[in-house]
PDB file of C-alpha atoms in Angstrom:
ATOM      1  CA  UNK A 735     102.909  87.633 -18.955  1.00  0.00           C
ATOM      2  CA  UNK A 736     104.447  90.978 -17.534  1.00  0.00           C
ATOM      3  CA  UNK A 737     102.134  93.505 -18.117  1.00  0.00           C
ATOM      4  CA  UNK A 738     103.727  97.207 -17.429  1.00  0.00           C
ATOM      5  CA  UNK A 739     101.897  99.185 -14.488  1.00  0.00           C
ATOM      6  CA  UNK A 740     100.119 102.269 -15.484  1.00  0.00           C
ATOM      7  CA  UNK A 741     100.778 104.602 -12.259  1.00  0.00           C
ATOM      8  CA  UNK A 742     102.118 104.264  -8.886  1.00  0.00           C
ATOM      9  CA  UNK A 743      98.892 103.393  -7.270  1.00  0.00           C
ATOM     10  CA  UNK A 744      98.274 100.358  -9.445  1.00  0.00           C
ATOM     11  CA  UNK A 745     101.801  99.252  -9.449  1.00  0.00           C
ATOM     12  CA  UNK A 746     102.080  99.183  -5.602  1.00  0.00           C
ATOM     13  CA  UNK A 747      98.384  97.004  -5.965  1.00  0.00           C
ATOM     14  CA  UNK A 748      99.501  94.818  -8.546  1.00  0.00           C
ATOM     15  CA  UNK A 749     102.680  94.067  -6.126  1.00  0.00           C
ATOM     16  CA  UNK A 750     100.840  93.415  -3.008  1.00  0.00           C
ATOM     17  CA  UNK A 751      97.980  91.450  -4.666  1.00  0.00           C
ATOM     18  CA  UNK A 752     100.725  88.979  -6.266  1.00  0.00           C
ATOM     19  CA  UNK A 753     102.423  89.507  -2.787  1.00  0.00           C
ATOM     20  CA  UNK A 754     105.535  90.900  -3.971  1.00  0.00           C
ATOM     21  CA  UNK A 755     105.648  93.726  -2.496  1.00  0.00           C
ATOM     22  CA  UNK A 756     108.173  93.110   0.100  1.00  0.00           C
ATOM     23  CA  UNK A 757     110.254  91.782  -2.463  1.00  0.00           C
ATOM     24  CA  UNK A 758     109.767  95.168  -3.847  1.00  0.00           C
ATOM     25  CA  UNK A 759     111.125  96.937  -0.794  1.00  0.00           C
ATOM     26  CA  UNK A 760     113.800  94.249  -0.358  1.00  0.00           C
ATOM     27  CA  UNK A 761     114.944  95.424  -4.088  1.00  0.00           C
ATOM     28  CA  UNK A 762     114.341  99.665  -3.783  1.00  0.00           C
ATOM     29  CA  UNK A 763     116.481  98.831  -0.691  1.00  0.00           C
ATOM     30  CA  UNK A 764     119.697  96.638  -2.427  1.00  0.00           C
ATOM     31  CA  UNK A 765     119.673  99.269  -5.840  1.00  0.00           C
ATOM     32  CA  UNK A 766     119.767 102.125  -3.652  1.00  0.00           C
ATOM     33  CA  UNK A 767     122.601 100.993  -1.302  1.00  0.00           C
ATOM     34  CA  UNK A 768     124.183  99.965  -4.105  1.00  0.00           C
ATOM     35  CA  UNK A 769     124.473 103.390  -5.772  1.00  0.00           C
ATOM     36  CA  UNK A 770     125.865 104.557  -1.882  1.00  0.00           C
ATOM     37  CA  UNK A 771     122.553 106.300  -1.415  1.00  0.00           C
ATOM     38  CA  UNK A 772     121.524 104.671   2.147  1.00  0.00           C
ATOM     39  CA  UNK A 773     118.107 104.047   2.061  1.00  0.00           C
ATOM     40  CA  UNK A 774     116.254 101.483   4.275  1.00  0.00           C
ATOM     41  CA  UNK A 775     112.726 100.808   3.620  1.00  0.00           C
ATOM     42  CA  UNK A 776     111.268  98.686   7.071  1.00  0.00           C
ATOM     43  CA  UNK A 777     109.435  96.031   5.584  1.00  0.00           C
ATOM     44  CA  UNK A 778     106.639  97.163   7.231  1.00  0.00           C
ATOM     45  CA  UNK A 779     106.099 100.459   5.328  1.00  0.00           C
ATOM     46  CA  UNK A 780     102.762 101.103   3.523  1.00  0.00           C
ATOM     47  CA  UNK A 781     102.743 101.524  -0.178  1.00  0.00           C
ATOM     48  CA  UNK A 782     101.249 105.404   0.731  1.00  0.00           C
ATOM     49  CA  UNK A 783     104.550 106.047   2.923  1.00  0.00           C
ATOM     50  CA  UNK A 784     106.914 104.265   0.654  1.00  0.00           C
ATOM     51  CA  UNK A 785     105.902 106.691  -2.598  1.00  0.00           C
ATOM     52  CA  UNK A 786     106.223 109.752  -0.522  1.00  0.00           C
ATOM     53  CA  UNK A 787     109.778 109.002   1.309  1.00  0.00           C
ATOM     54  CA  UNK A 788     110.351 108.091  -2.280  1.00  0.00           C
ATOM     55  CA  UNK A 789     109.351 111.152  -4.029  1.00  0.00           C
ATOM     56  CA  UNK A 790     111.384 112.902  -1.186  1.00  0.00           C
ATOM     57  CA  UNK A 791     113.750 111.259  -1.278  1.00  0.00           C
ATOM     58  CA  UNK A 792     114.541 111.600  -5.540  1.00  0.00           C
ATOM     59  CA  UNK A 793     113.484 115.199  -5.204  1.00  0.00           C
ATOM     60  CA  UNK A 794     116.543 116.150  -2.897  1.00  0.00           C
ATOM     61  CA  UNK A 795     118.463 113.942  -5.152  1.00  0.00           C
ATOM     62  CA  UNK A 796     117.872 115.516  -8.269  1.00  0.00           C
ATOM     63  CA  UNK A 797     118.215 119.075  -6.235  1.00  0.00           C
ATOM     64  CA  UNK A 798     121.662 118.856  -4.381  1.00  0.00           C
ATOM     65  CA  UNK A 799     122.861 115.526  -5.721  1.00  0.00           C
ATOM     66  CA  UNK A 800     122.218 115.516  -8.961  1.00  0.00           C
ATOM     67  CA  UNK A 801     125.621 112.738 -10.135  1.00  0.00           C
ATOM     68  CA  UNK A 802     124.688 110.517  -7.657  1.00  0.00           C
ATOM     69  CA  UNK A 803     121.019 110.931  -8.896  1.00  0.00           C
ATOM     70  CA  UNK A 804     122.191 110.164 -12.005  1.00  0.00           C
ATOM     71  CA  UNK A 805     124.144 107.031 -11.279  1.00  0.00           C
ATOM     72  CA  UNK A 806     121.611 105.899  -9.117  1.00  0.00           C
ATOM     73  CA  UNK A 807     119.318 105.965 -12.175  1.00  0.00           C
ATOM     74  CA  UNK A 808     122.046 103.835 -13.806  1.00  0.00           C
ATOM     75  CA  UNK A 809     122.297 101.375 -10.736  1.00  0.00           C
ATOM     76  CA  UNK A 810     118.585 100.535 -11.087  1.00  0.00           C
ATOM     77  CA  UNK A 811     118.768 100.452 -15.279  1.00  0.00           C
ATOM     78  CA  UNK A 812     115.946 102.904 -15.602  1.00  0.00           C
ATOM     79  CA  UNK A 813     116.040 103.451 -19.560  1.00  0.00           C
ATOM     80  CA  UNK A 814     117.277 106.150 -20.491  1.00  0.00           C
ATOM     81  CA  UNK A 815     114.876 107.153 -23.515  1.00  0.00           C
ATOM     82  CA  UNK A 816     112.058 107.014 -20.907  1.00  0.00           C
ATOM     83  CA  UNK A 817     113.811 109.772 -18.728  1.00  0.00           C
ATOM     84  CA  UNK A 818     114.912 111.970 -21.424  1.00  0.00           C
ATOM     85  CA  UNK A 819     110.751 112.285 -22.158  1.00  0.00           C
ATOM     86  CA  UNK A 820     109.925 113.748 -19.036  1.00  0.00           C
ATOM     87  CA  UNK A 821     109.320 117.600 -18.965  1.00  0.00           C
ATOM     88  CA  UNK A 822     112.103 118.933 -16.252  1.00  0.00           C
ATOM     89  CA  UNK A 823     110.317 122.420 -16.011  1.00  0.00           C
ATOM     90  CA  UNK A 824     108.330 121.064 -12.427  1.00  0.00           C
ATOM     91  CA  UNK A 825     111.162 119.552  -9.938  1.00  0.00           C
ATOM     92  CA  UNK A 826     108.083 118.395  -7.958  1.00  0.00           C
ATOM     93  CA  UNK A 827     106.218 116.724 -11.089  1.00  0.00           C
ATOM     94  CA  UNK A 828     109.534 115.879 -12.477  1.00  0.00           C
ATOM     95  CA  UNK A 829     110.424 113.325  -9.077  1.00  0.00           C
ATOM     96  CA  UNK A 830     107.347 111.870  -9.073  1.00  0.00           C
ATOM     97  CA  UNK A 831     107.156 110.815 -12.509  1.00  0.00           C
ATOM     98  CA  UNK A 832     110.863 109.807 -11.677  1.00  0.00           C
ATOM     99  CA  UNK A 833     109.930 107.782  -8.958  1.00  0.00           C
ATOM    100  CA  UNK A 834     107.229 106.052 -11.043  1.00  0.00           C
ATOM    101  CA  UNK A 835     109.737 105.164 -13.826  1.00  0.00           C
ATOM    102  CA  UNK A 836     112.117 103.731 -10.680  1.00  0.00           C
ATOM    103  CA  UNK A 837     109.104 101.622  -9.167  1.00  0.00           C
ATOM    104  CA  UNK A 838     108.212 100.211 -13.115  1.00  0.00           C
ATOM    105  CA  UNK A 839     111.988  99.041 -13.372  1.00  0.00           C
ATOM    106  CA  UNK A 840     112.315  97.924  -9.735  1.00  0.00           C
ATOM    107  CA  UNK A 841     108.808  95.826 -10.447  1.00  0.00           C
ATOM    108  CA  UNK A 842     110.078  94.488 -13.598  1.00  0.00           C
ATOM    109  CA  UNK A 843     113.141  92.630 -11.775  1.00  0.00           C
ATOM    110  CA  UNK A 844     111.173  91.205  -8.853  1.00  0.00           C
ATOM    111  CA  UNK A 845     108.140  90.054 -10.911  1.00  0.00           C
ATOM    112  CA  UNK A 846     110.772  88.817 -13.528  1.00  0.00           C
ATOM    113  CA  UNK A 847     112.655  87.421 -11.302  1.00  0.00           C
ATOM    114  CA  UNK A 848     109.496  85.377  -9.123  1.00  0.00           C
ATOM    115  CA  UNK A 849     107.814  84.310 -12.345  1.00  0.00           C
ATOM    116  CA  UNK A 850     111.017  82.537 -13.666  1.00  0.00           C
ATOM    117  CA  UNK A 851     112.504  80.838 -10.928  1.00  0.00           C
TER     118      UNK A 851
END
C-alpha cells in the first residue's frame, strides 16, 4: 500500500530503497519537458544534488516565470488545495515546500505505476 512520504529526505530513501529512484528522475525529467521547462536530471545525480537543482530551479520559476510555474504545477497534477496551504511570505521556504509537494506527486506516479504493472 502507498504510504505518502513525510519530507524530502525520506521520500528520496523510500525511492532508492524500493529502487525507484531513477524512475523518479526519468519522470521529474518527462513532466518538466513537458511543461517546455528543459530540465535534464543525469541519471546519475544524488538525491542531495537533485533537491537543490530542484529547489533552484522552482525558486527562479516562481520568481521570473511565474505562468509557466504555474502550468508546470498543472503538468505534474500537484493538487491544488495542497498549494493554496502553503504560506507564500518566504520565496525560499515557499520552493522548497513546493518542491516537496512536486517530489510527493512525481513519487505517487512511479510507485503507482511499478506496483500495478
Amino acid at each position: 500500500m502507498f504510504v505518502a512520504p513525510v519530507n524530502t529526505e525520506s521520500l528520496l530513501a523510500q525511492a532508492q530503497a524500493e529502487t525507484l529512484y531513477l524512475n523518479l528522475i526519468e519522470q521529474i525529467n518527462k513532466d518538466f519537458n513537458l511543461a517546455n521547462e528543459g530540465i535534464d536530471f543525469p541519471l546519475s545525480i544524488s538525491p542531495d544534488e537533485l533537491k537543490i537543482q530542484l529547489h533552484e530551479k522552482i525558486y527562479r520559476m516562481i520568481q521570473y516565470k511565474f505562468a509557466e510555474y504555474l502550468n508546470l504545477l498543472y503538468i505534474i497534477d500537484v493538487p491544488e488545495n495542497e498549494i493554496k496551504q502553503l504560506d507564500g511570505s518566504d520565496l525560499v521556504i515557499l520552493a522548497e515546500q513546493v518542491v516537496f509537494l512536486i517530489l510527493k506527486r512525481e513519487w505517487q506516479k512511479v510507485w503507482f505505476r511499478n506496483y500495478y504493472k
